[in-house]
mmCIF file of C-alpha atoms in Angstrom:
data_model
loop_
_atom_site.group_PDB
_atom_site.id
_atom_site.type_symbol
_atom_site.label_atom_id
_atom_site.label_comp_id
_atom_site.label_asym_id
_atom_site.label_seq_id
_atom_site.Cartn_x
_atom_site.Cartn_y
_atom_site.Cartn_z
ATOM 1 C CA MET A 1 112.321 47.882 216.971
ATOM 2 C CA SER A 2 114.032 47.545 220.359
ATOM 3 C CA PRO A 3 117.729 48.449 220.769
ATOM 4 C CA PHE A 4 118.281 44.847 221.765
ATOM 5 C CA ALA A 5 116.943 43.567 218.462
ATOM 6 C CA LEU A 6 119.006 46.072 216.488
ATOM 7 C CA LYS A 7 122.187 45.024 218.286
ATOM 8 C CA ARG A 8 121.493 41.364 217.583
ATOM 9 C CA ILE A 9 120.908 42.080 213.906
ATOM 10 C CA LEU A 10 124.252 43.812 213.671
ATOM 11 C CA ARG A 11 125.983 41.020 215.569
ATOM 12 C CA ALA A 12 124.587 38.190 213.457
ATOM 13 C CA PRO A 13 125.261 39.207 209.853
ATOM 14 C CA GLY A 14 125.424 35.676 208.515
ATOM 15 C CA LYS A 15 121.898 34.592 209.435
ATOM 16 C CA GLN A 16 120.392 37.932 208.499
ATOM 17 C CA THR A 17 122.163 37.890 205.140
ATOM 18 C CA VAL A 18 120.691 34.474 204.380
ATOM 19 C CA ALA A 19 117.220 35.701 205.347
ATOM 20 C CA LEU A 20 117.705 38.813 203.250
ATOM 21 C CA LEU A 21 118.782 36.868 200.167
ATOM 22 C CA VAL A 22 116.083 34.217 200.538
ATOM 23 C CA CYS A 23 113.297 36.781 200.891
ATOM 24 C CA ALA A 24 114.675 38.899 198.063
ATOM 25 C CA PHE A 25 114.766 35.887 195.759
ATOM 26 C CA LEU A 26 111.289 34.638 196.676
ATOM 27 C CA ALA A 27 109.708 38.088 196.512
ATOM 28 C CA ALA A 28 111.362 38.833 193.151
ATOM 29 C CA THR A 29 110.218 35.452 191.812
ATOM 30 C CA ALA A 30 106.626 35.981 192.952
ATOM 31 C CA CYS A 31 106.558 39.517 191.534
ATOM 32 C CA TYR A 32 108.020 38.396 188.219
ATOM 33 C CA LEU A 33 105.571 35.502 187.879
ATOM 34 C CA SER A 34 102.637 37.727 188.755
ATOM 35 C CA ALA A 35 103.696 40.367 186.240
ATOM 36 C CA TYR A 36 104.370 37.658 183.641
ATOM 37 C CA ARG A 37 100.916 36.173 184.117
ATOM 38 C CA GLN A 38 99.345 39.613 183.728
ATOM 39 C CA ARG A 39 101.297 40.201 180.531
ATOM 40 C CA GLN A 40 100.220 36.843 179.179
ATOM 41 C CA ALA A 41 96.601 37.573 180.071
ATOM 42 C CA GLN A 42 96.874 40.840 178.148
ATOM 43 C CA SER A 43 98.482 38.987 175.237
ATOM 44 C CA LEU A 44 95.571 36.548 175.280
ATOM 45 C CA SER A 45 93.090 39.408 175.172
ATOM 46 C CA ASN A 46 95.032 41.039 172.337
ATOM 47 C CA ALA A 47 95.121 37.761 170.415
ATOM 48 C CA TYR A 48 91.343 37.470 170.584
ATOM 49 C CA ASP A 49 90.838 41.141 169.721
ATOM 50 C CA SER A 50 93.307 41.385 166.835
ATOM 51 C CA ALA A 51 92.760 38.051 165.096
ATOM 52 C CA GLU A 52 90.500 38.035 162.061
ATOM 53 C CA VAL A 53 88.766 34.675 161.951
ATOM 54 C CA LEU A 54 87.377 34.160 158.468
ATOM 55 C CA CYS A 55 84.255 32.014 158.130
ATOM 56 C CA VAL A 56 83.594 30.739 154.611
ATOM 57 C CA VAL A 57 80.515 29.081 153.192
ATOM 58 C CA THR A 58 81.444 26.127 150.969
ATOM 59 C CA ASP A 59 79.790 23.164 149.377
ATOM 60 C CA VAL A 60 79.092 20.312 151.763
ATOM 61 C CA THR A 61 82.460 18.685 151.018
ATOM 62 C CA GLY A 62 84.344 21.863 151.907
ATOM 63 C CA THR A 63 86.203 21.952 148.583
ATOM 64 C CA GLN A 64 84.417 24.742 146.695
ATOM 65 C CA ALA A 65 83.809 28.293 147.928
ATOM 66 C CA ASP A 66 82.920 30.056 144.666
ATOM 67 C CA ASN A 67 80.230 29.670 142.025
ATOM 68 C CA LEU A 68 77.981 28.083 144.652
ATOM 69 C CA ARG A 69 74.808 29.741 143.377
ATOM 70 C CA MET A 70 73.256 29.994 146.801
ATOM 71 C CA GLY A 71 69.787 31.349 147.300
ATOM 72 C CA TYR A 72 69.381 34.737 148.880
ATOM 73 C CA GLY A 73 68.218 32.921 152.001
ATOM 74 C CA ALA A 74 71.866 32.103 152.732
ATOM 75 C CA VAL A 75 72.586 35.824 152.752
ATOM 76 C CA SER A 76 69.683 36.429 155.121
ATOM 77 C CA ALA A 77 71.052 33.714 157.405
ATOM 78 C CA VAL A 78 74.147 35.832 158.115
ATOM 79 C CA THR A 79 72.587 39.298 157.904
ATOM 80 C CA ASP A 80 69.003 39.172 159.183
ATOM 81 C CA GLU A 81 68.857 39.088 162.990
ATOM 82 C CA ARG A 82 65.069 38.951 162.987
ATOM 83 C CA PHE A 83 64.933 35.292 161.979
ATOM 84 C CA TYR A 84 68.397 33.831 162.644
ATOM 85 C CA ARG A 85 70.807 33.647 165.579
ATOM 86 C CA LEU A 86 73.937 33.579 163.418
ATOM 87 C CA PRO A 87 74.023 37.325 162.517
ATOM 88 C CA ALA A 88 74.722 38.156 166.186
ATOM 89 C CA TYR A 89 78.170 36.549 165.718
ATOM 90 C CA VAL A 90 78.892 38.009 162.258
ATOM 91 C CA LYS A 91 80.717 41.135 161.148
ATOM 92 C CA GLU A 92 81.716 42.378 157.710
ATOM 93 C CA PRO A 93 79.763 39.976 155.474
ATOM 94 C CA ARG A 94 81.586 39.451 152.194
ATOM 95 C CA ILE A 95 79.260 38.421 149.407
ATOM 96 C CA THR A 96 79.791 38.208 145.662
ATOM 97 C CA LYS A 97 77.591 37.573 142.673
ATOM 98 C CA ASN A 98 79.146 36.800 139.282
ATOM 99 C CA LEU A 99 77.496 38.195 136.158
ATOM 100 C CA LEU A 100 78.695 38.682 132.587
ATOM 101 C CA TRP A 101 79.158 41.937 130.720
ATOM 102 C CA ASN A 102 78.810 41.633 126.946
ATOM 103 C CA ASP A 103 79.037 37.803 127.239
ATOM 104 C CA SER A 104 82.750 37.764 128.121
ATOM 105 C CA VAL A 105 83.746 40.402 130.675
ATOM 106 C CA PRO A 106 83.344 39.426 134.351
ATOM 107 C CA LEU A 107 80.850 41.677 136.133
ATOM 108 C CA ILE A 108 81.200 41.103 139.868
ATOM 109 C CA ALA A 109 78.808 42.400 142.504
ATOM 110 C CA VAL A 110 80.643 42.875 145.812
ATOM 111 C CA THR A 111 79.683 43.936 149.334
ATOM 112 C CA ARG A 112 83.098 45.294 150.269
ATOM 113 C CA GLN A 113 86.620 45.738 148.973
ATOM 114 C CA GLU A 114 87.949 42.457 150.370
ATOM 115 C CA CYS A 115 85.535 40.472 148.192
ATOM 116 C CA ALA A 116 87.661 40.981 145.105
ATOM 117 C CA ASP A 117 91.349 40.189 144.816
ATOM 118 C CA ARG A 118 91.982 43.025 142.373
ATOM 119 C CA LEU A 119 90.586 45.520 144.865
ATOM 120 C CA ASP A 120 92.685 44.224 147.752
ATOM 121 C CA PRO A 121 96.049 46.083 147.991
ATOM 122 C CA ALA A 122 97.491 43.194 150.013
ATOM 123 C CA ARG A 123 97.088 40.960 146.972
ATOM 124 C CA GLY A 124 98.856 43.303 144.581
ATOM 125 C CA GLY A 125 95.871 45.254 143.344
ATOM 126 C CA GLY A 126 97.380 48.498 144.590
ATOM 127 C CA VAL A 127 95.624 51.554 145.968
ATOM 128 C CA THR A 128 92.024 51.946 144.841
ATOM 129 C CA LEU A 129 90.631 55.379 144.087
ATOM 130 C CA PHE A 130 86.963 55.508 145.041
ATOM 131 C CA SER A 131 84.764 56.190 148.044
ATOM 132 C CA GLU A 132 83.915 53.454 150.547
ATOM 133 C CA ASP A 133 80.282 54.501 150.124
ATOM 134 C CA PHE A 134 80.454 52.671 146.828
ATOM 135 C CA PHE A 135 79.729 49.353 148.523
ATOM 136 C CA GLU A 136 76.575 50.677 150.209
ATOM 137 C CA SER A 137 75.058 52.022 147.001
ATOM 138 C CA ASP A 138 72.327 50.484 144.856
ATOM 139 C CA GLU A 139 72.871 52.804 141.902
ATOM 140 C CA ASP A 140 74.170 51.885 138.458
ATOM 141 C CA ILE A 141 77.811 52.670 139.232
ATOM 142 C CA CYS A 142 80.961 50.625 138.780
ATOM 143 C CA LEU A 143 84.708 50.352 139.275
ATOM 144 C CA ILE A 144 86.903 49.660 136.273
ATOM 145 C CA SER A 145 90.642 49.412 135.715
ATOM 146 C CA GLU A 146 92.761 52.540 135.704
ATOM 147 C CA GLU A 147 93.587 51.984 132.040
ATOM 148 C CA ALA A 148 89.917 51.763 131.052
ATOM 149 C CA TYR A 149 88.988 54.693 133.302
ATOM 150 C CA LEU A 150 91.527 57.014 131.671
ATOM 151 C CA ALA A 151 90.510 55.897 128.191
ATOM 152 C CA LEU A 152 86.840 56.513 128.976
ATOM 153 C CA SER A 153 87.448 60.181 129.835
ATOM 154 C CA GLY A 154 84.383 60.626 132.015
ATOM 155 C CA GLY A 155 81.800 58.758 129.944
ATOM 156 C CA THR A 156 79.612 55.811 130.894
ATOM 157 C CA VAL A 157 80.106 52.111 130.330
ATOM 158 C CA SER A 158 77.336 50.537 128.280
ATOM 159 C CA GLY A 159 76.751 46.858 127.695
ATOM 160 C CA MET A 160 74.557 43.802 128.058
ATOM 161 C CA VAL A 161 74.295 42.008 131.392
ATOM 162 C CA ARG A 162 73.391 38.352 131.764
ATOM 163 C CA ASP A 163 73.801 35.524 134.225
ATOM 164 C CA PRO A 164 76.904 33.395 133.431
ATOM 165 C CA ARG A 165 74.801 30.266 133.973
ATOM 166 C CA ALA A 166 72.057 31.373 131.620
ATOM 167 C CA ASN A 167 72.181 28.008 129.887
ATOM 168 C CA HIS A 168 71.359 26.227 133.132
ATOM 169 C CA GLN A 169 67.926 24.652 133.026
ATOM 170 C CA PHE A 170 66.789 26.501 136.149
ATOM 171 C CA VAL A 171 67.959 29.971 135.063
ATOM 172 C CA LYS A 172 66.038 32.272 132.776
ATOM 173 C CA GLU A 173 67.900 33.217 129.621
ATOM 174 C CA THR A 174 67.567 36.973 129.841
ATOM 175 C CA SER A 175 69.927 39.844 129.023
ATOM 176 C CA ILE A 176 69.395 43.536 129.608
ATOM 177 C CA ARG A 177 71.251 46.624 128.513
ATOM 178 C CA VAL A 178 72.712 48.698 131.358
ATOM 179 C CA ASP A 179 74.613 51.992 131.446
ATOM 180 C CA LEU A 180 77.123 52.074 134.311
ATOM 181 C CA THR A 181 78.779 55.250 135.567
ATOM 182 C CA PRO A 182 82.378 54.699 136.795
ATOM 183 C CA ALA A 183 82.710 55.802 140.431
ATOM 184 C CA GLY A 184 86.453 55.166 140.505
ATOM 185 C CA TYR A 185 89.091 52.723 139.399
ATOM 186 C CA TYR A 186 91.492 50.074 140.613
ATOM 187 C CA ARG A 187 95.195 50.201 139.813
ATOM 188 C CA GLY A 188 96.618 48.487 136.770
ATOM 189 C CA THR A 189 94.903 46.813 133.867
ATOM 190 C CA GLY A 190 92.086 44.322 133.780
ATOM 191 C CA GLU A 191 88.715 43.637 132.223
ATOM 192 C CA GLU A 192 86.811 43.018 135.437
ATOM 193 C CA ILE A 193 84.006 45.421 136.285
ATOM 194 C CA PHE A 194 82.840 45.685 139.899
ATOM 195 C CA ILE A 195 79.421 46.897 140.955
ATOM 196 C CA PRO A 196 77.802 47.279 144.404
ATOM 197 C CA PHE A 197 76.174 44.127 145.686
ATOM 198 C CA GLN A 198 72.699 45.672 145.953
ATOM 199 C CA THR A 199 72.962 46.808 142.349
ATOM 200 C CA GLY A 200 73.874 43.267 141.360
ATOM 201 C CA MET A 201 70.899 41.835 143.249
ATOM 202 C CA ARG A 202 68.589 44.279 141.484
ATOM 203 C CA LEU A 203 69.949 43.206 138.122
ATOM 204 C CA CYS A 204 69.564 39.549 139.096
ATOM 205 C CA GLU A 205 65.836 39.988 139.498
ATOM 206 C CA THR A 206 65.727 40.653 135.777
ATOM 207 C CA VAL A 207 68.451 38.532 134.202
ATOM 208 C CA SER A 208 68.108 35.338 136.293
ATOM 209 C CA ASP A 209 65.802 33.529 138.676
ATOM 210 C CA GLY A 210 66.328 35.892 141.576
ATOM 211 C CA GLY A 211 69.019 36.777 144.055
ATOM 212 C CA LYS A 212 71.508 33.955 143.706
ATOM 213 C CA VAL A 213 74.968 34.543 145.183
ATOM 214 C CA ASP A 214 78.216 32.799 144.298
ATOM 215 C CA ALA A 215 80.390 33.297 147.364
ATOM 216 C CA LEU A 216 79.663 34.131 150.985
ATOM 217 C CA SER A 217 82.062 34.690 153.849
ATOM 218 C CA PHE A 218 82.330 36.864 156.937
ATOM 219 C CA LEU A 219 84.500 37.614 159.959
ATOM 220 C CA ALA A 220 83.658 36.449 163.459
ATOM 221 C CA LYS A 221 82.443 39.376 165.554
ATOM 222 C CA ASP A 222 83.743 37.986 168.874
ATOM 223 C CA ASN A 223 86.598 35.496 168.697
ATOM 224 C CA THR A 224 85.879 34.312 172.241
ATOM 225 C CA LYS A 225 82.487 32.997 171.105
ATOM 226 C CA LEU A 226 83.453 30.791 168.189
ATOM 227 C CA ASP A 227 81.731 27.763 169.724
ATOM 228 C CA GLU A 228 78.487 29.726 169.968
ATOM 229 C CA LEU A 229 78.990 30.830 166.369
ATOM 230 C CA ARG A 230 79.326 27.227 165.235
ATOM 231 C CA GLU A 231 76.215 26.244 167.169
ATOM 232 C CA ALA A 232 74.192 29.055 165.604
ATOM 233 C CA ALA A 233 75.572 28.207 162.145
ATOM 234 C CA SER A 234 74.498 24.572 162.549
ATOM 235 C CA GLU A 235 70.895 25.758 162.371
ATOM 236 C CA VAL A 236 71.498 26.933 158.799
ATOM 237 C CA PHE A 237 74.535 25.137 157.381
ATOM 238 C CA ASP A 238 75.658 21.514 157.397
ATOM 239 C CA ALA A 239 78.919 20.287 158.857
ATOM 240 C CA VAL A 240 81.756 19.816 156.371
ATOM 241 C CA ASP A 241 81.973 16.205 155.237
ATOM 242 C CA PRO A 242 84.783 15.495 152.734
ATOM 243 C CA TYR A 243 83.233 12.146 151.849
ATOM 244 C CA ALA A 244 79.699 13.383 151.299
ATOM 245 C CA GLU A 245 78.137 13.513 147.891
ATOM 246 C CA ALA A 246 77.540 17.008 146.567
ATOM 247 C CA ARG A 247 73.927 17.957 147.138
ATOM 248 C CA THR A 248 71.999 20.783 145.537
ATOM 249 C CA HIS A 249 71.207 23.615 147.946
ATOM 250 C CA SER A 250 73.342 22.038 150.674
ATOM 251 C CA PHE A 251 76.166 24.158 152.053
ATOM 252 C CA ALA A 252 78.611 24.056 154.950
ATOM 253 C CA LEU A 253 80.459 26.654 156.992
ATOM 254 C CA THR A 254 84.212 26.441 157.581
ATOM 255 C CA VAL A 255 85.640 28.513 160.440
ATOM 256 C CA HIS A 256 89.331 29.209 159.824
ATOM 257 C CA ASP A 257 90.471 29.554 163.432
ATOM 258 C CA GLY A 258 93.472 27.207 163.388
ATOM 259 C CA ASP A 259 96.070 29.955 163.852
ATOM 260 C CA LEU A 260 94.067 31.552 166.653
ATOM 261 C CA LYS A 261 93.717 28.215 168.448
ATOM 262 C CA THR A 262 97.463 27.623 168.252
ATOM 263 C CA THR A 263 98.256 31.080 169.621
ATOM 264 C CA VAL A 264 95.663 30.859 172.384
ATOM 265 C CA ALA A 265 96.803 27.382 173.439
ATOM 266 C CA ALA A 266 100.420 28.580 173.814
ATOM 267 C CA ILE A 267 99.433 31.651 175.845
ATOM 268 C CA GLU A 268 97.043 29.706 178.075
ATOM 269 C CA SER A 269 99.791 27.175 178.724
ATOM 270 C CA ASN A 270 102.071 29.996 179.905
ATOM 271 C CA ILE A 271 99.331 31.377 182.157
ATOM 272 C CA ARG A 272 98.709 27.953 183.705
ATOM 273 C CA ARG A 273 102.428 27.422 184.277
ATOM 274 C CA ALA A 274 102.735 30.762 186.066
ATOM 275 C CA GLY A 275 99.606 29.917 188.027
ATOM 276 C CA TYR A 276 101.256 26.723 189.294
ATOM 277 C CA LEU A 277 104.547 28.401 190.204
ATOM 278 C CA ILE A 278 103.136 31.329 192.190
ATOM 279 C CA PRO A 279 101.554 29.142 194.932
ATOM 280 C CA ILE A 280 104.766 27.097 195.063
ATOM 281 C CA THR A 281 106.714 30.321 195.649
ATOM 282 C CA PHE A 282 104.348 31.294 198.452
ATOM 283 C CA ALA A 283 104.693 27.855 200.025
ATOM 284 C CA LEU A 284 108.482 28.172 199.863
ATOM 285 C CA ALA A 285 108.243 31.551 201.617
ATOM 286 C CA LEU A 286 106.276 29.965 204.470
ATOM 287 C CA ALA A 287 108.722 27.075 204.698
ATOM 288 C CA ALA A 288 111.720 29.430 204.562
ATOM 289 C CA GLY A 289 110.318 31.529 207.385
ATOM 290 C CA LEU A 290 109.709 28.456 209.500
ATOM 291 C CA LEU A 291 113.138 26.946 208.796
ATOM 292 C CA LEU A 292 115.195 30.127 209.172
ATOM 293 C CA GLY A 293 113.201 31.117 212.216
ATOM 294 C CA PHE A 294 113.875 27.749 213.802
ATOM 295 C CA ILE A 295 117.594 27.988 213.012
ATOM 296 C CA ALA A 296 117.767 31.525 214.391
ATOM 297 C CA THR A 297 116.060 30.598 217.680
ATOM 298 C CA ARG A 298 117.511 27.118 218.143
ATOM 299 C CA ASN A 299 120.577 28.305 220.064
ATOM 300 C CA GLU A 300 118.923 31.221 221.858
ATOM 301 C CA SER A 301 117.671 29.296 224.909
ATOM 302 C CA ASN A 302 120.039 30.952 227.374
ATOM 303 C CA THR A 303 119.288 34.404 226.011
ATOM 304 C CA TYR A 304 115.536 33.910 226.197
ATOM 305 C CA ALA A 305 115.769 32.443 229.698
ATOM 306 C CA LEU A 306 117.888 35.353 230.861
ATOM 307 C CA MET A 307 115.553 37.923 229.348
ATOM 308 C CA ARG A 308 112.487 36.292 230.882
ATOM 309 C CA SER A 309 114.192 35.923 234.275
ATOM 310 C CA VAL A 310 115.063 39.639 234.472
ATOM 311 C CA GLY A 311 111.455 40.617 233.993
ATOM 312 C CA MET A 312 110.815 40.868 230.208
ATOM 313 C CA THR A 313 107.315 39.729 229.429
ATOM 314 C CA LYS A 314 106.655 36.960 226.963
ATOM 315 C CA ARG A 315 104.931 39.389 224.596
ATOM 316 C CA ARG A 316 107.883 41.775 224.535
ATOM 317 C CA LEU A 317 110.260 38.871 224.031
ATOM 318 C CA ILE A 318 108.297 37.636 221.019
ATOM 319 C CA LEU A 319 108.097 41.110 219.497
ATOM 320 C CA ALA A 320 111.823 41.649 219.988
ATOM 321 C CA ALA A 321 112.651 38.293 218.407
ATOM 322 C CA LEU A 322 110.335 38.945 215.453
ATOM 323 C CA SER A 323 111.818 42.391 214.949
ATOM 324 C CA GLU A 324 115.217 40.754 214.774
ATOM 325 C CA GLN A 325 114.038 38.128 212.280
ATOM 326 C CA LEU A 326 111.852 40.268 209.994
ATOM 327 C CA THR A 327 113.575 43.637 209.587
ATOM 328 C CA LEU A 328 115.810 42.738 206.662
ATOM 329 C CA PRO A 329 113.249 40.416 204.980
ATOM 330 C CA LEU A 330 110.756 43.301 205.105
ATOM 331 C CA ALA A 331 113.261 45.559 203.362
ATOM 332 C CA ALA A 332 114.019 42.886 200.751
ATOM 333 C CA CYS A 333 110.351 42.323 199.947
ATOM 334 C CA GLY A 334 109.711 46.055 199.764
ATOM 335 C CA ILE A 335 112.549 46.597 197.309
ATOM 336 C CA ALA A 336 111.392 43.664 195.129
ATOM 337 C CA GLY A 337 107.807 44.913 195.093
ATOM 338 C CA ALA A 338 108.924 48.406 194.103
ATOM 339 C CA ALA A 339 111.326 47.134 191.444
ATOM 340 C CA PHE A 340 108.706 44.974 189.719
ATOM 341 C CA ARG A 341 105.822 47.343 190.504
ATOM 342 C CA ALA A 342 103.956 44.409 191.982
ATOM 343 C CA PRO A 343 103.445 45.136 195.702
ATOM 344 C CA ILE A 344 100.779 42.493 196.349
ATOM 345 C CA PRO A 345 102.964 39.407 195.630
ATOM 346 C CA ALA A 346 105.833 40.957 197.624
ATOM 347 C CA VAL A 347 103.524 41.584 200.582
ATOM 348 C CA ALA A 348 102.197 38.031 200.340
ATOM 349 C CA VAL A 349 105.735 36.612 200.418
ATOM 350 C CA PHE A 350 106.635 38.716 203.453
ATOM 351 C CA LEU A 351 103.477 37.801 205.351
ATOM 352 C CA LEU A 352 103.989 34.091 204.722
ATOM 353 C CA TYR A 353 107.655 34.322 205.683
ATOM 354 C CA ALA A 354 106.641 36.259 208.807
ATOM 355 C CA LEU A 355 104.056 33.586 209.644
ATOM 356 C CA GLY A 356 106.726 30.883 209.480
ATOM 357 C CA CYS A 357 109.076 32.955 211.668
ATOM 358 C CA THR A 358 106.294 33.602 214.139
ATOM 359 C CA VAL A 359 105.601 29.895 214.561
ATOM 360 C CA ALA A 360 109.307 29.246 215.221
ATOM 361 C CA VAL A 361 109.636 32.147 217.670
ATOM 362 C CA LEU A 362 106.463 31.199 219.533
ATOM 363 C CA ARG A 363 107.765 27.666 219.911
ATOM 364 C CA ALA A 364 111.051 28.910 221.409
ATOM 365 C CA ALA A 365 109.550 31.648 223.576
ATOM 366 C CA SER A 366 106.750 29.528 225.001
ATOM 367 C CA VAL A 367 109.079 27.439 227.155
ATOM 368 C CA SER A 368 109.326 28.708 230.752
ATOM 369 C CA PRO A 369 112.657 30.243 231.897
ATOM 370 C CA THR A 370 113.035 27.588 234.607
ATOM 371 C CA LYS A 371 112.786 24.786 232.095
ATOM 372 C CA LEU A 372 115.202 26.460 229.709
ATOM 373 C CA LEU A 373 117.801 26.913 232.455
ATOM 374 C CA ARG A 374 117.303 23.335 233.672
ATOM 375 C CA GLU A 375 117.877 22.016 230.133
ATOM 376 C CA GLN A 376 121.095 23.988 229.912
ATOM 377 C CA GLU A 377 122.323 22.500 233.213
#
């Protein structure tokens, strides 16, 4: 910076203060909006990553999700990647098969803890005491209530197993005796007995007409690909139609993504709003530079004419004028960028402001000294 420019800055505090405040405000606004948009983008990513979108197989009307008696082909449709596209979008399949123990006690085959309300602590079942390997087993093991477990004192549970729909015309009326070894217990009291899903399927081969399942659900593997999930599911399941007549062996898939859609829509709206405001802020910086530069040079004709007439080159004149106009704005933008830890928006504001100032200074400095002096006369 030339001594001349420094003296002029000190002698014109009003104009420089305005430039300082304008640039500080615009740079702070751009930095805040940029940081806000980044935070919202991270919130959007977190929303997709943290949400658990439950997909439930129902009857075609969408009103029943249990006791569906689906063929094992429905299970393959969400687990076997060799023949179906849907498994690529599925995680944590939750499958249950309902059997009967001694004609009255529910015997439920489950793939994981969340398949049964009594095993889910969030639903009041309390802490369960057993190994997670239980769900991967195909052995004759079970989970019973804490009360029954303590009363059993390490023995086995013996009883007859049959299909609860054994009276159905399409189901064989067969019962077999099974000895189940308790692998743990669930808190509280209750008659329900839980067995691993593979164990249940093995028993089904004997007591009914094969691997029929009563409930099937899963979580979406990638919440950003729910449309692709629906498209893949359409190859296997029908669309939900509340007015359709119930049809045998016809099932639909309901994707419970309403809460995720609401959250995503709100965040995307915030991102779009910030995206609109950032370019407006940049445009205001350009306009401010042009306007304040014009005001600062409007009454400098005599000074410029004098400086040119005593031998200062046009280039040096322009540099001196720009130094005068941009010193404090540069400081303001630097402080804003450091404060918000967003240097790029602050630099963009300064460059656009400097561009506007440059246009104004070039306009004033391009007039010849003779013409400037003649206009003053």
